[in-house]
mmCIF file of C-alpha atoms and ligand atoms in Angstrom:
data_model
loop_
_atom_site.group_PDB
_atom_site.id
_atom_site.type_symbol
_atom_site.label_atom_id
_atom_site.label_comp_id
_atom_site.label_asym_id
_atom_site.label_seq_id
_atom_site.Cartn_x
_atom_site.Cartn_y
_atom_site.Cartn_z
ATOM 1 C CA MET A 1 -16.758 -58.597 -76.376
ATOM 2 C CA VAL A 2 -16.607 -55.240 -77.870
ATOM 3 C CA TRP A 3 -19.231 -52.889 -76.922
ATOM 4 C CA GLY A 4 -20.883 -51.171 -80.032
ATOM 5 C CA PRO A 5 -23.136 -48.178 -79.643
ATOM 6 C CA GLY A 6 -26.274 -50.203 -79.482
ATOM 7 C CA SER A 7 -25.732 -52.150 -76.483
ATOM 8 C CA VAL A 8 -23.975 -48.580 -74.810
ATOM 9 C CA LEU A 9 -27.181 -47.165 -75.658
ATOM 10 C CA LEU A 10 -29.062 -49.889 -74.286
ATOM 11 C CA ALA A 11 -27.278 -50.244 -70.927
ATOM 12 C CA VAL A 12 -27.478 -46.409 -70.789
ATOM 13 C CA VAL A 13 -31.362 -46.881 -71.124
ATOM 14 C CA LEU A 14 -31.814 -49.627 -68.668
ATOM 15 C CA LEU A 15 -29.479 -47.923 -66.143
ATOM 16 C CA CYS A 16 -31.921 -44.727 -66.435
ATOM 17 C CA GLY A 17 -34.598 -47.023 -65.651
ATOM 18 C CA LEU A 18 -33.366 -48.453 -62.668
ATOM 19 C CA CYS A 19 -32.441 -45.341 -61.555
ATOM 20 C CA ALA A 20 -35.946 -43.844 -61.777
ATOM 21 C CA TRP A 21 -37.460 -47.156 -60.205
ATOM 22 C CA LEU A 22 -35.225 -47.046 -57.553
ATOM 23 C CA ARG A 23 -36.163 -43.480 -57.052
ATOM 24 C CA GLN A 24 -40.084 -44.169 -56.982
ATOM 25 C CA ARG A 25 -39.676 -47.370 -55.234
ATOM 26 C CA PHE A 26 -37.713 -46.552 -51.638
ATOM 27 C CA HIS A 27 -39.110 -43.114 -50.968
ATOM 28 C CA PRO A 28 -39.659 -43.694 -47.564
ATOM 29 C CA TRP A 29 -42.467 -42.094 -47.049
ATOM 30 C CA ASN A 30 -45.927 -42.259 -49.150
ATOM 31 C CA LEU A 31 -48.064 -39.474 -50.194
ATOM 32 C CA GLN A 32 -51.448 -41.737 -51.213
ATOM 33 C CA HIS A 33 -51.355 -43.530 -47.511
ATOM 34 C CA CYS A 34 -51.680 -39.568 -45.618
ATOM 35 C CA SER A 35 -54.813 -39.029 -44.471
ATOM 36 C CA THR A 36 -54.257 -35.743 -43.277
ATOM 37 C CA ASP A 37 -57.817 -33.541 -44.138
ATOM 38 C CA LEU A 38 -56.996 -30.106 -44.328
ATOM 39 C CA THR A 39 -60.812 -28.819 -44.944
ATOM 40 C CA GLY A 40 -61.465 -25.588 -42.521
ATOM 41 C CA LYS A 41 -57.821 -24.933 -43.057
ATOM 42 C CA THR A 42 -55.915 -22.091 -44.163
ATOM 43 C CA ALA A 43 -52.348 -22.508 -45.881
ATOM 44 C CA VAL A 44 -50.303 -20.527 -47.569
ATOM 45 C CA VAL A 45 -47.700 -21.268 -50.207
ATOM 46 C CA THR A 46 -45.078 -18.843 -51.896
ATOM 47 C CA GLY A 47 -44.007 -19.209 -55.102
ATOM 48 C CA ALA A 48 -46.998 -21.289 -55.983
ATOM 49 C CA ASN A 49 -47.871 -20.501 -59.543
ATOM 50 C CA SER A 50 -44.941 -23.295 -60.853
ATOM 51 C CA GLY A 51 -42.554 -26.500 -59.787
ATOM 52 C CA ILE A 52 -42.731 -27.403 -56.316
ATOM 53 C CA GLY A 53 -44.918 -24.817 -55.122
ATOM 54 C CA LYS A 54 -47.661 -25.275 -57.506
ATOM 55 C CA LEU A 55 -47.940 -28.947 -57.079
ATOM 56 C CA VAL A 56 -47.702 -28.522 -53.378
ATOM 57 C CA SER A 57 -50.742 -26.399 -53.758
ATOM 58 C CA GLN A 58 -52.661 -28.694 -55.350
ATOM 59 C CA GLU A 59 -52.014 -31.295 -53.116
ATOM 60 C CA LEU A 60 -53.139 -29.367 -50.255
ATOM 61 C CA ALA A 61 -56.113 -27.760 -52.201
ATOM 62 C CA CYS A 62 -56.847 -31.388 -52.952
ATOM 63 C CA ARG A 63 -57.159 -32.465 -49.028
ATOM 64 C CA GLY A 64 -59.559 -29.591 -48.804
ATOM 65 C CA ALA A 65 -57.622 -26.412 -47.390
ATOM 66 C CA ARG A 66 -58.065 -23.118 -48.756
ATOM 67 C CA VAL A 67 -54.999 -22.208 -50.398
ATOM 68 C CA ILE A 68 -53.710 -18.767 -50.610
ATOM 69 C CA LEU A 69 -51.109 -18.856 -53.663
ATOM 70 C CA ALA A 70 -48.767 -16.379 -53.205
ATOM 71 C CA CYS A 71 -47.503 -15.017 -56.624
ATOM 72 C CA ARG A 72 -45.082 -12.218 -57.916
ATOM 73 C CA SER A 73 -46.754 -12.868 -61.312
ATOM 74 C CA GLN A 74 -50.488 -12.476 -60.948
ATOM 75 C CA GLU A 75 -51.062 -13.500 -64.925
ATOM 76 C CA HIS A 76 -48.657 -16.972 -64.002
ATOM 77 C CA GLY A 77 -50.639 -17.339 -60.690
ATOM 78 C CA GLN A 78 -54.051 -16.987 -62.517
ATOM 79 C CA GLN A 79 -53.334 -19.378 -64.535
ATOM 80 C CA ALA A 80 -52.105 -21.778 -62.100
ATOM 81 C CA LEU A 81 -55.199 -21.320 -59.543
ATOM 82 C CA ALA A 82 -57.456 -21.991 -62.738
ATOM 83 C CA GLU A 83 -55.579 -24.976 -63.208
ATOM 84 C CA ILE A 84 -55.288 -26.044 -59.387
ATOM 85 C CA GLN A 85 -58.896 -25.247 -59.344
ATOM 86 C CA ALA A 86 -59.594 -27.761 -62.126
ATOM 87 C CA VAL A 87 -57.974 -30.495 -60.893
ATOM 88 C CA SER A 88 -59.164 -29.826 -56.685
ATOM 89 C CA ASN A 89 -62.507 -29.008 -57.415
ATOM 90 C CA ASN A 90 -61.827 -26.579 -54.263
ATOM 91 C CA ASP A 91 -63.344 -23.483 -54.545
ATOM 92 C CA ARG A 92 -62.107 -21.980 -52.105
ATOM 93 C CA LEU A 93 -58.380 -21.147 -53.702
ATOM 94 C CA LEU A 94 -57.157 -17.407 -53.356
ATOM 95 C CA LEU A 95 -54.683 -15.246 -55.278
ATOM 96 C CA GLY A 96 -52.284 -13.181 -53.600
ATOM 97 C CA GLU A 97 -49.492 -10.708 -55.003
ATOM 98 C CA VAL A 98 -46.259 -10.524 -53.120
ATOM 99 C CA ASP A 99 -42.910 -9.993 -54.240
ATOM 100 C CA LEU A 100 -40.626 -11.670 -51.910
ATOM 101 C CA SER A 101 -37.541 -9.542 -52.792
ATOM 102 C CA SER A 102 -39.377 -6.607 -51.794
ATOM 103 C CA LEU A 103 -40.078 -5.495 -47.840
ATOM 104 C CA ALA A 104 -42.775 -3.123 -48.859
ATOM 105 C CA SER A 105 -44.335 -6.022 -51.009
ATOM 106 C CA ILE A 106 -44.063 -8.463 -47.854
ATOM 107 C CA ARG A 107 -45.414 -5.869 -45.814
ATOM 108 C CA SER A 108 -49.052 -4.962 -47.963
ATOM 109 C CA PHE A 109 -49.722 -8.390 -48.677
ATOM 110 C CA ALA A 110 -49.396 -9.940 -45.101
ATOM 111 C CA GLN A 111 -51.860 -6.760 -44.493
ATOM 112 C CA TRP A 112 -53.807 -7.635 -46.746
ATOM 113 C CA LEU A 113 -54.039 -11.378 -45.869
ATOM 114 C CA LEU A 114 -54.533 -10.864 -42.333
ATOM 115 C CA GLN A 115 -57.629 -8.583 -43.274
ATOM 116 C CA LYS A 116 -58.959 -12.135 -44.833
ATOM 117 C CA GLU A 117 -57.699 -14.879 -42.606
ATOM 118 C CA PRO A 118 -57.498 -14.288 -38.630
ATOM 119 C CA LYS A 119 -55.982 -17.699 -38.745
ATOM 120 C CA ILE A 120 -53.003 -19.480 -40.747
ATOM 121 C CA HIS A 121 -52.540 -23.233 -40.119
ATOM 122 C CA LEU A 122 -49.821 -23.871 -42.460
ATOM 123 C CA LEU A 123 -47.351 -21.465 -44.308
ATOM 124 C CA VAL A 124 -44.641 -23.024 -46.992
ATOM 125 C CA ASN A 125 -42.267 -20.304 -47.811
ATOM 126 C CA ASN A 126 -40.872 -22.070 -51.094
ATOM 127 C CA ALA A 127 -40.503 -19.205 -53.052
ATOM 128 C CA GLY A 128 -36.378 -19.036 -53.926
ATOM 129 C CA ILE A 129 -34.286 -18.044 -56.963
ATOM 130 C CA SER A 130 -31.218 -18.638 -58.034
ATOM 131 C CA GLY A 131 -28.036 -18.010 -60.561
ATOM 132 C CA ILE A 132 -28.441 -14.365 -60.019
ATOM 133 C CA PRO A 133 -24.729 -13.060 -59.622
ATOM 134 C CA PRO A 134 -23.985 -11.854 -56.221
ATOM 135 C CA LYS A 135 -24.462 -8.565 -55.001
ATOM 136 C CA THR A 136 -27.084 -7.761 -57.406
ATOM 137 C CA LEU A 137 -29.253 -4.979 -54.966
ATOM 138 C CA THR A 138 -32.907 -4.413 -54.991
ATOM 139 C CA PRO A 139 -34.086 -1.028 -55.039
ATOM 140 C CA GLU A 140 -34.748 -1.233 -51.201
ATOM 141 C CA GLY A 141 -30.939 -2.075 -50.857
ATOM 142 C CA LEU A 142 -30.769 -5.444 -50.138
ATOM 143 C CA ASP A 143 -29.048 -7.934 -52.131
ATOM 144 C CA VAL A 144 -32.168 -9.839 -54.064
ATOM 145 C CA THR A 145 -30.970 -13.303 -53.764
ATOM 146 C CA PHE A 146 -30.384 -13.322 -49.675
ATOM 147 C CA ALA A 147 -33.689 -10.922 -50.180
ATOM 148 C CA THR A 148 -35.812 -13.288 -51.424
ATOM 149 C CA ASN A 149 -34.741 -16.699 -50.396
ATOM 150 C CA TYR A 150 -33.855 -15.565 -46.649
ATOM 151 C CA VAL A 151 -35.179 -11.619 -45.743
ATOM 152 C CA GLY A 152 -38.736 -12.427 -47.527
ATOM 153 C CA PRO A 153 -39.749 -15.615 -45.541
ATOM 154 C CA PHE A 154 -37.939 -14.307 -42.164
ATOM 155 C CA LEU A 155 -40.252 -10.998 -42.159
ATOM 156 C CA LEU A 156 -43.380 -12.571 -43.785
ATOM 157 C CA THR A 157 -43.415 -15.571 -41.431
ATOM 158 C CA ASN A 158 -42.880 -12.672 -38.567
ATOM 159 C CA LEU A 159 -45.814 -10.870 -39.901
ATOM 160 C CA LEU A 160 -47.860 -13.980 -39.960
ATOM 161 C CA GLN A 161 -46.587 -15.218 -36.617
ATOM 162 C CA GLY A 162 -50.155 -13.864 -34.980
ATOM 163 C CA ALA A 163 -52.514 -15.717 -37.121
ATOM 164 C CA LEU A 164 -50.174 -18.766 -37.095
ATOM 165 C CA ARG A 165 -50.412 -18.634 -32.785
ATOM 166 C CA ARG A 166 -54.177 -17.931 -33.498
ATOM 167 C CA ALA A 167 -54.285 -21.107 -35.478
ATOM 168 C CA GLY A 168 -53.665 -23.159 -32.169
ATOM 169 C CA ALA A 169 -51.818 -26.034 -34.078
ATOM 170 C CA ALA A 170 -49.623 -24.211 -37.074
ATOM 171 C CA ARG A 171 -47.041 -25.715 -39.001
ATOM 172 C CA VAL A 172 -44.010 -23.019 -41.014
ATOM 173 C CA VAL A 173 -42.335 -25.148 -43.556
ATOM 174 C CA ASN A 174 -39.000 -23.497 -45.037
ATOM 175 C CA VAL A 175 -37.801 -24.627 -48.587
ATOM 176 C CA ALA A 176 -34.176 -24.906 -48.116
ATOM 177 C CA SER A 177 -31.061 -27.187 -50.720
ATOM 178 C CA TYR A 178 -28.867 -29.614 -50.428
ATOM 179 C CA ARG A 179 -26.780 -26.575 -51.652
ATOM 180 C CA GLN A 180 -26.896 -25.124 -48.054
ATOM 181 C CA LYS A 181 -23.354 -27.301 -47.013
ATOM 182 C CA TYR A 182 -21.496 -25.051 -49.543
ATOM 183 C CA GLY A 183 -23.086 -21.984 -47.732
ATOM 184 C CA TYR A 184 -21.342 -20.067 -44.439
ATOM 185 C CA ILE A 185 -23.490 -17.162 -42.448
ATOM 186 C CA ASP A 186 -22.332 -13.828 -42.895
ATOM 187 C CA GLU A 187 -25.419 -11.538 -42.089
ATOM 188 C CA LYS A 188 -23.822 -8.786 -43.950
ATOM 189 C CA HIS A 189 -24.348 -10.611 -47.070
ATOM 190 C CA LEU A 190 -28.049 -9.197 -46.750
ATOM 191 C CA THR A 191 -26.842 -5.717 -47.820
ATOM 192 C CA GLY A 192 -24.134 -6.516 -50.749
ATOM 193 C CA ALA A 193 -21.152 -6.449 -48.454
ATOM 194 C CA GLY A 194 -19.950 -9.130 -46.413
ATOM 195 C CA GLY A 195 -17.429 -11.819 -47.514
ATOM 196 C CA PRO A 196 -17.229 -12.879 -50.964
ATOM 197 C CA LEU A 197 -18.833 -15.403 -52.347
ATOM 198 C CA SER A 198 -18.616 -17.593 -55.459
ATOM 199 C CA PHE A 199 -21.165 -18.034 -58.896
ATOM 200 C CA ASN A 200 -23.800 -19.094 -56.971
ATOM 201 C CA GLN A 201 -22.356 -19.383 -53.711
ATOM 202 C CA ASN A 202 -25.117 -16.566 -52.544
ATOM 203 C CA TYR A 203 -27.767 -18.666 -53.656
ATOM 204 C CA ASP A 204 -26.002 -22.092 -50.990
ATOM 205 C CA CYS A 205 -25.586 -19.087 -47.819
ATOM 206 C CA SER A 206 -28.892 -17.832 -48.198
ATOM 207 C CA LYS A 207 -30.547 -21.337 -47.731
ATOM 208 C CA LEU A 208 -28.108 -21.495 -45.109
ATOM 209 C CA GLN A 209 -29.293 -18.277 -43.515
ATOM 210 C CA LEU A 210 -33.318 -19.855 -43.890
ATOM 211 C CA ILE A 211 -31.826 -22.870 -42.353
ATOM 212 C CA SER A 212 -30.184 -21.486 -38.967
ATOM 213 C CA PHE A 213 -33.437 -18.719 -39.065
ATOM 214 C CA THR A 214 -35.682 -22.434 -38.859
ATOM 215 C CA GLY A 215 -33.753 -23.093 -35.446
ATOM 216 C CA GLU A 216 -34.124 -19.883 -34.370
ATOM 217 C CA LEU A 217 -37.832 -18.842 -35.097
ATOM 218 C CA ALA A 218 -38.458 -23.320 -33.428
ATOM 219 C CA ARG A 219 -36.678 -21.467 -30.145
ATOM 220 C CA ARG A 220 -39.108 -18.674 -29.903
ATOM 221 C CA LEU A 221 -42.138 -19.977 -30.595
ATOM 222 C CA GLN A 222 -41.715 -22.925 -28.428
ATOM 223 C CA GLY A 223 -44.550 -24.017 -26.450
ATOM 224 C CA THR A 224 -47.178 -21.815 -28.678
ATOM 225 C CA GLY A 225 -48.440 -25.030 -30.756
ATOM 226 C CA VAL A 226 -46.539 -23.378 -33.662
ATOM 227 C CA THR A 227 -43.512 -25.529 -35.229
ATOM 228 C CA VAL A 228 -41.406 -24.487 -37.985
ATOM 229 C CA ASN A 229 -38.994 -27.003 -39.550
ATOM 230 C CA SER A 230 -37.010 -26.796 -43.380
ATOM 231 C CA VAL A 231 -36.276 -29.466 -45.885
ATOM 232 C CA GLU A 232 -34.099 -30.101 -49.320
ATOM 233 C CA PRO A 233 -36.397 -31.174 -51.597
ATOM 234 C CA GLY A 234 -33.502 -32.971 -53.702
ATOM 235 C CA ILE A 235 -32.171 -31.748 -57.298
ATOM 236 C CA VAL A 236 -35.325 -31.126 -58.565
ATOM 237 C CA TYR A 237 -35.839 -29.992 -62.824
ATOM 238 C CA THR A 238 -37.662 -26.293 -62.208
ATOM 239 C CA ASN A 239 -37.610 -23.088 -63.465
ATOM 240 C CA ILE A 240 -35.154 -22.216 -60.736
ATOM 241 C CA MET A 241 -32.506 -22.764 -63.333
ATOM 242 C CA ARG A 242 -33.716 -20.289 -65.522
ATOM 243 C CA HIS A 243 -31.479 -17.842 -64.460
ATOM 244 C CA LEU A 244 -28.315 -20.034 -65.162
ATOM 245 C CA SER A 245 -26.013 -19.173 -68.303
ATOM 246 C CA TRP A 246 -27.155 -21.748 -71.171
ATOM 247 C CA PRO A 247 -24.126 -24.315 -70.367
ATOM 248 C CA TYR A 248 -25.223 -24.937 -67.440
ATOM 249 C CA ARG A 249 -28.733 -24.951 -68.502
ATOM 250 C CA LEU A 250 -27.886 -27.257 -71.084
ATOM 251 C CA VAL A 251 -25.800 -29.793 -68.694
ATOM 252 C CA PHE A 252 -29.080 -30.025 -66.296
ATOM 253 C CA TRP A 253 -31.248 -30.454 -69.373
ATOM 254 C CA LEU A 254 -29.024 -33.550 -70.592
ATOM 255 C CA PHE A 255 -29.318 -34.807 -66.871
ATOM 256 C CA SER A 256 -33.017 -33.545 -66.179
ATOM 257 C CA PHE A 257 -33.542 -37.916 -65.999
ATOM 258 C CA PHE A 258 -31.609 -38.176 -63.139
ATOM 259 C CA LEU A 259 -32.998 -35.275 -61.673
ATOM 260 C CA LYS A 260 -36.557 -35.215 -59.704
ATOM 261 C CA ASP A 261 -39.175 -33.553 -61.629
ATOM 262 C CA PRO A 262 -41.199 -31.102 -59.650
ATOM 263 C CA ARG A 263 -44.191 -33.666 -58.444
ATOM 264 C CA GLN A 264 -40.890 -35.960 -56.621
ATOM 265 C CA GLY A 265 -39.437 -32.654 -55.404
ATOM 266 C CA ALA A 266 -42.793 -31.790 -53.829
ATOM 267 C CA VAL A 267 -42.837 -34.893 -51.367
ATOM 268 C CA PRO A 268 -40.484 -33.858 -48.928
ATOM 269 C CA VAL A 269 -42.511 -30.685 -48.642
ATOM 270 C CA LEU A 270 -45.835 -32.380 -48.153
ATOM 271 C CA TYR A 271 -44.142 -34.490 -45.737
ATOM 272 C CA LEU A 272 -43.284 -32.231 -43.667
ATOM 273 C CA SER A 273 -46.527 -30.312 -44.283
ATOM 274 C CA LEU A 274 -48.961 -32.867 -43.467
ATOM 275 C CA ALA A 275 -47.078 -36.156 -42.224
ATOM 276 C CA GLN A 276 -49.126 -36.489 -38.461
ATOM 277 C CA GLU A 277 -46.013 -38.056 -36.911
ATOM 278 C CA LEU A 278 -44.728 -34.739 -37.186
ATOM 279 C CA ASP A 279 -47.177 -33.279 -35.063
ATOM 280 C CA GLY A 280 -44.739 -31.496 -32.205
ATOM 281 C CA VAL A 281 -41.567 -31.436 -34.171
ATOM 282 C CA SER A 282 -40.063 -28.399 -34.515
ATOM 283 C CA GLY A 283 -36.212 -26.632 -35.595
ATOM 284 C CA LYS A 284 -35.197 -29.537 -37.253
ATOM 285 C CA TYR A 285 -33.593 -29.932 -40.798
ATOM 286 C CA PHE A 286 -34.675 -32.457 -42.853
ATOM 287 C CA SER A 287 -33.002 -34.605 -46.093
ATOM 288 C CA SER A 288 -35.087 -35.193 -49.295
ATOM 289 C CA SER A 289 -35.500 -38.781 -48.068
ATOM 290 C CA CYS A 290 -37.639 -37.162 -45.138
ATOM 291 C CA VAL A 291 -35.207 -37.658 -42.396
ATOM 292 C CA ILE A 292 -34.274 -35.239 -39.573
ATOM 293 C CA THR A 293 -30.455 -34.151 -40.492
ATOM 294 C CA LEU A 294 -28.018 -32.100 -39.426
ATOM 295 C CA PRO A 295 -27.377 -29.243 -41.631
ATOM 296 C CA ALA A 296 -23.744 -27.194 -42.153
ATOM 297 C CA LYS A 297 -22.269 -26.493 -39.191
ATOM 298 C CA PRO A 298 -23.074 -22.589 -39.256
ATOM 299 C CA ALA A 299 -26.961 -23.243 -39.014
ATOM 300 C CA GLN A 300 -26.067 -25.687 -35.818
ATOM 301 C CA ASP A 301 -24.964 -22.656 -33.600
ATOM 302 C CA PRO A 302 -27.281 -20.623 -31.444
ATOM 303 C CA HIS A 303 -25.461 -17.852 -31.100
ATOM 304 C CA MET A 304 -25.488 -17.076 -34.525
ATOM 305 C CA ALA A 305 -28.690 -17.748 -35.382
ATOM 306 C CA GLN A 306 -29.418 -15.185 -32.784
ATOM 307 C CA SER A 307 -26.839 -12.424 -33.979
ATOM 308 C CA LEU A 308 -28.740 -13.164 -37.755
ATOM 309 C CA TRP A 309 -32.206 -12.807 -36.318
ATOM 310 C CA ASN A 310 -30.988 -9.316 -35.032
ATOM 311 C CA ALA A 311 -29.520 -8.479 -37.850
ATOM 312 C CA SER A 312 -32.382 -9.114 -40.104
ATOM 313 C CA VAL A 313 -34.992 -7.211 -37.110
ATOM 314 C CA GLN A 314 -32.956 -4.358 -37.859
ATOM 315 C CA LEU A 315 -33.241 -4.676 -41.669
ATOM 316 C CA THR A 316 -36.556 -5.131 -42.211
ATOM 317 C CA ASN A 317 -37.660 -2.661 -39.005
ATOM 318 C CA LEU A 318 -39.617 -5.683 -37.647
ATOM 319 C CA ASP A 319 -39.082 -3.819 -34.090
ATOM 320 C CA LYS A 320 -40.733 -0.614 -34.929
ATOM 321 C CA MET A 321 -43.812 -1.957 -36.131
ATOM 322 C CA ASP A 322 -47.067 -1.430 -34.645
HETATM 323 C C1 LIG B 1 -29.601 -10.167 -30.321
HETATM 324 O O1 LIG B 1 -30.960 -9.455 -29.222
HETATM 325 C C2 LIG B 1 -31.191 -9.598 -27.977
HETATM 326 C C3 LIG B 1 -32.313 -8.652 -27.476
HETATM 327 O O2 LIG B 1 -32.253 -6.993 -27.984
HETATM 328 C C4 LIG B 1 -30.270 -9.425 -27.083
HETATM 329 O O3 LIG B 1 -30.571 -9.566 -25.836
HETATM 330 C C5 LIG B 1 -29.011 -10.284 -27.328
HETATM 331 O O4 LIG B 1 -27.664 -10.220 -27.004
HETATM 332 C C6 LIG B 1 -28.845 -10.505 -28.929
HETATM 333 N N1 LIG B 1 -28.235 -11.329 -29.494
HETATM 334 C C7 LIG B 1 -26.766 -11.670 -30.155
HETATM 335 C C8 LIG B 1 -25.692 -12.536 -30.774
HETATM 336 O O5 LIG B 1 -26.142 -10.396 -30.379
#
């Protein structure tokens, strides 16, 4: 039998359908079956105006939380807030302005937030960027990718530590990436110095740093009631791809059917945020199918984590704060 173009097309369509069905069918955690109610709880989500962050915020809002949507663009943030409000009927949402690549912006956001919210029960460090050439510096002299994906969450989480501790039981969820396995840890990367980086390996390294930070923070928070874990959402088709060059974007667009949509990408993040079985679980890295897994070797090394922590404290002047 000869395969004509029609049968090839049909086979491809059937295969796509099967893949989509399998993805839905075998997801090990069912959001609909999770009964966690967040009434009276405060949650902060960075990068909340689109993609995974928006869907996570929406789900938290539907469960009654006061959600602080921390966005860089107030215009996009306002739009997302209106949409989430309409879907969730929750009138306790709040828009905050923060640019995670700027230490000054994070400080003023944290100050504003702490005046409003003495207790924070959930912090989702979701905002991230990808596709920026390595060694592109911010006005503060940091590599913009490392600043946004790692230093920003490091500083923000530390500034909010008091409010997280006051909550009694609180969770920090760091959104990493499967790309962490292609990264390595060199603290000099933070300032654009450090070892060589191939295209977008700055992204991979920054996510590995975020996982290393997760481990170190968990050790420091032991016994406080605050847990911190990181998760890979899978390969999700969101506008994080917007900085990639057009051939890459084209390939991703062509294969977007096989990638997760943001709704599916939000599920593992919500699992870490909501699942009751994770009470007390801390310092772990979760795969996109919600299973505890080991990150790349450098992020398993506590000495390296402490060294990165120390460098980050210095860089953010965290030790010289009031
Ligand atoms: C990090 O700093 C602490 C406190 O200053 C110090 O005790 C520790 O040895 C440092 N760790 C590393 C790996 O540099």
